[in-house]
C-alpha positions as a Markdown table, in Angstrom:
| # | Residue | x | y | z |
|---|---|---|---|---|
| 1 | Unk | 101.1 | 84.5 | 131.9 |
| 2 | Unk | 104.3 | 84.9 | 133.9 |
| 3 | Unk | 106.6 | 87.6 | 133.0 |
| 4 | Unk | 109.2 | 86.5 | 130.5 |
| 5 | Unk | 112.4 | 88.2 | 129.5 |
| 6 | Unk | 112.0 | 90.3 | 126.3 |
| 7 | Unk | 114.0 | 87.9 | 124.1 |
| 8 | Unk | 112.1 | 84.8 | 125.3 |
| 9 | Unk | 108.8 | 86.6 | 125.1 |
| 10 | Unk | 109.4 | 87.4 | 121.4 |
| 11 | Unk | 110.3 | 83.8 | 120.6 |
| 12 | Unk | 107.3 | 82.4 | 122.4 |
| 13 | Unk | 104.8 | 84.9 | 121.1 |
| 14 | Unk | 104.8 | 83.3 | 117.7 |
| 15 | Unk | 103.7 | 79.9 | 119.2 |
| 16 | Unk | 101.6 | 81.0 | 122.1 |
| 17 | Unk | 97.9 | 80.8 | 121.9 |
| 18 | Unk | 95.2 | 82.7 | 123.7 |
| 19 | Unk | 94.6 | 79.7 | 126.0 |
| 20 | Unk | 97.8 | 78.6 | 127.8 |
| 21 | Unk | 96.7 | 74.9 | 128.2 |
| 22 | Unk | 96.2 | 74.5 | 124.4 |
| 23 | Unk | 99.2 | 73.1 | 122.6 |
| 24 | Unk | 99.9 | 73.8 | 118.9 |
| 25 | Unk | 101.7 | 71.5 | 116.6 |
| 26 | Unk | 103.5 | 72.8 | 113.6 |
| 27 | Unk | 104.1 | 70.3 | 110.8 |
| 28 | Unk | 107.2 | 70.9 | 108.8 |
| 29 | Unk | 107.9 | 69.3 | 105.4 |
| 30 | Unk | 110.9 | 66.9 | 105.2 |
| 31 | Unk | 114.1 | 68.7 | 104.6 |
| 32 | Unk | 115.9 | 68.1 | 101.3 |
| 33 | Unk | 119.6 | 68.3 | 101.0 |
| 34 | Unk | 120.9 | 70.3 | 98.1 |
| 35 | Unk | 124.3 | 69.6 | 96.7 |
| 36 | Unk | 126.0 | 72.9 | 96.3 |
| 37 | Unk | 129.1 | 71.4 | 95.0 |
| 38 | Unk | 127.4 | 70.2 | 91.8 |
| 39 | Unk | 128.6 | 71.5 | 88.5 |
| 40 | Unk | 126.5 | 74.6 | 87.9 |
| 41 | Unk | 127.8 | 75.1 | 84.3 |
| 42 | Unk | 124.9 | 75.2 | 81.8 |
| 43 | Unk | 124.8 | 72.1 | 79.7 |
| 44 | Unk | 124.2 | 72.0 | 76.0 |
| 45 | Unk | 120.8 | 70.6 | 75.2 |
| 46 | Unk | 121.0 | 67.0 | 74.0 |
| 47 | Unk | 119.8 | 66.5 | 70.4 |
| 48 | Unk | 118.0 | 63.2 | 70.0 |
| 49 | Unk | 117.7 | 61.7 | 66.5 |
| 50 | Unk | 114.0 | 60.8 | 66.2 |
| 51 | Unk | 113.1 | 60.4 | 62.6 |
| 52 | Unk | 109.7 | 58.8 | 63.3 |
| 53 | Unk | 108.4 | 61.6 | 65.5 |
| 54 | Unk | 106.6 | 63.5 | 62.7 |
| 55 | Unk | 104.6 | 60.3 | 61.8 |
| 56 | Unk | 103.8 | 59.7 | 65.5 |
| 57 | Unk | 102.6 | 63.3 | 65.8 |
| 58 | Unk | 100.5 | 62.9 | 62.6 |
| 59 | Unk | 98.9 | 59.8 | 63.9 |
| 60 | Unk | 98.1 | 61.5 | 67.2 |
| 61 | Unk | 96.4 | 64.4 | 65.5 |
| 62 | Unk | 94.0 | 62.3 | 63.3 |
| 63 | Unk | 90.5 | 63.1 | 64.4 |
| 64 | Unk | 87.6 | 60.7 | 63.9 |
| 65 | Unk | 84.8 | 62.7 | 62.4 |
| 66 | Unk | 82.6 | 60.1 | 60.7 |
| 67 | Unk | 81.0 | 56.8 | 61.6 |
| 68 | Unk | 82.3 | 55.2 | 58.4 |
| 69 | Unk | 86.0 | 56.1 | 59.3 |
| 70 | Unk | 85.4 | 55.0 | 62.9 |
| 71 | Unk | 84.1 | 51.6 | 61.7 |
| 72 | Unk | 87.0 | 51.2 | 59.3 |
| 73 | Unk | 89.6 | 52.0 | 62.0 |
| 74 | Unk | 87.9 | 49.6 | 64.5 |
| 75 | Unk | 87.9 | 46.8 | 61.8 |
| 76 | Unk | 91.5 | 47.4 | 60.7 |
| 77 | Unk | 93.2 | 47.8 | 64.1 |
| 78 | Unk | 92.9 | 44.6 | 66.2 |
| 79 | Unk | 91.9 | 44.8 | 69.8 |
| 80 | Unk | 94.9 | 42.7 | 70.9 |
| 81 | Unk | 98.1 | 41.5 | 69.2 |
| 82 | Unk | 97.4 | 39.0 | 66.4 |
| 83 | Unk | 100.9 | 37.5 | 66.6 |
| 84 | Unk | 100.6 | 36.2 | 70.2 |
| 85 | Unk | 100.2 | 32.5 | 70.1 |
| 86 | Unk | 100.5 | 29.5 | 72.4 |
| 87 | Unk | 101.5 | 26.4 | 70.4 |
| 88 | Unk | 100.2 | 23.2 | 72.0 |
| 89 | Unk | 100.5 | 19.5 | 71.2 |
| 90 | Unk | 97.6 | 17.8 | 72.9 |
| 91 | Unk | 97.5 | 19.2 | 76.4 |
| 92 | Unk | 101.2 | 20.0 | 76.5 |
| 93 | Unk | 102.4 | 23.6 | 75.7 |
| 94 | Unk | 105.3 | 23.4 | 73.3 |
| 95 | Unk | 106.1 | 27.1 | 73.2 |
| 96 | Unk | 104.5 | 30.5 | 73.4 |
| 97 | Unk | 105.0 | 33.4 | 71.1 |
| 98 | Unk | 104.9 | 36.7 | 73.0 |
| 99 | Unk | 103.0 | 39.7 | 71.7 |
| 100 | Unk | 105.2 | 41.4 | 69.1 |
| 101 | Unk | 103.0 | 44.5 | 68.7 |
| 102 | Unk | 105.1 | 46.3 | 71.3 |
| 103 | Unk | 108.0 | 46.2 | 68.9 |
| 104 | Unk | 106.0 | 48.4 | 66.5 |
| 105 | Unk | 107.3 | 52.0 | 66.9 |
| 106 | Unk | 103.8 | 53.3 | 66.2 |
| 107 | Unk | 102.0 | 50.9 | 68.6 |
| 108 | Unk | 100.8 | 53.6 | 71.1 |
| 109 | Unk | 99.6 | 55.9 | 68.4 |
| 110 | Unk | 97.6 | 53.2 | 66.6 |
| 111 | Unk | 96.0 | 51.9 | 69.7 |
| 112 | Unk | 95.1 | 55.5 | 70.6 |
| 113 | Unk | 93.5 | 56.0 | 67.2 |
| 114 | Unk | 91.4 | 52.8 | 67.7 |
| 115 | Unk | 90.4 | 54.1 | 71.1 |
| 116 | Unk | 89.4 | 57.5 | 69.7 |
| 117 | Unk | 87.3 | 55.7 | 67.0 |
| 118 | Unk | 85.6 | 53.5 | 69.6 |
| 119 | Unk | 84.8 | 56.6 | 71.7 |
| 120 | Unk | 83.4 | 58.4 | 68.7 |
| 121 | Unk | 81.1 | 55.5 | 68.0 |
| 122 | Unk | 80.0 | 55.2 | 71.6 |
| 123 | Unk | 79.6 | 58.9 | 72.5 |
| 124 | Unk | 78.6 | 60.6 | 69.2 |
| 125 | Unk | 76.8 | 57.8 | 67.4 |
| 126 | Unk | 75.4 | 56.0 | 70.4 |
| 127 | Unk | 76.4 | 52.6 | 69.1 |
| 128 | Unk | 77.2 | 49.5 | 71.0 |
| 129 | Unk | 81.0 | 49.0 | 70.6 |
| 130 | Unk | 81.2 | 45.6 | 72.4 |
| 131 | Unk | 81.4 | 43.8 | 69.1 |
| 132 | Unk | 84.8 | 45.4 | 68.5 |
| 133 | Unk | 86.3 | 44.4 | 71.8 |
């Protein structure tokens, strides 16, 4: 290795390898700009009015522990929206009613409860759940 000045030798020693013909590549993550002029004042937490949240949490915490309850949940909760319809006259489509279940504020929790019931029947009871689909 040729003799380098002290400053240059210090800088190159971090990147030099034992073999001079071997090149090393260092990958650096993309730089992200930080806006230092942004308002750094702490903001007050926003309070959201969510009166249905306790019911949602209650529905999420229901555990399926018996086959009778699991069967009942699977029978009561439909696999797909019962309100979705396509109204036809002969071969012509007059209009289509979209699935309205998504408007239900507890839709996700009810579908999750049905899924937990199906999983209980399949995993714990060993039943074929294809009749509920």
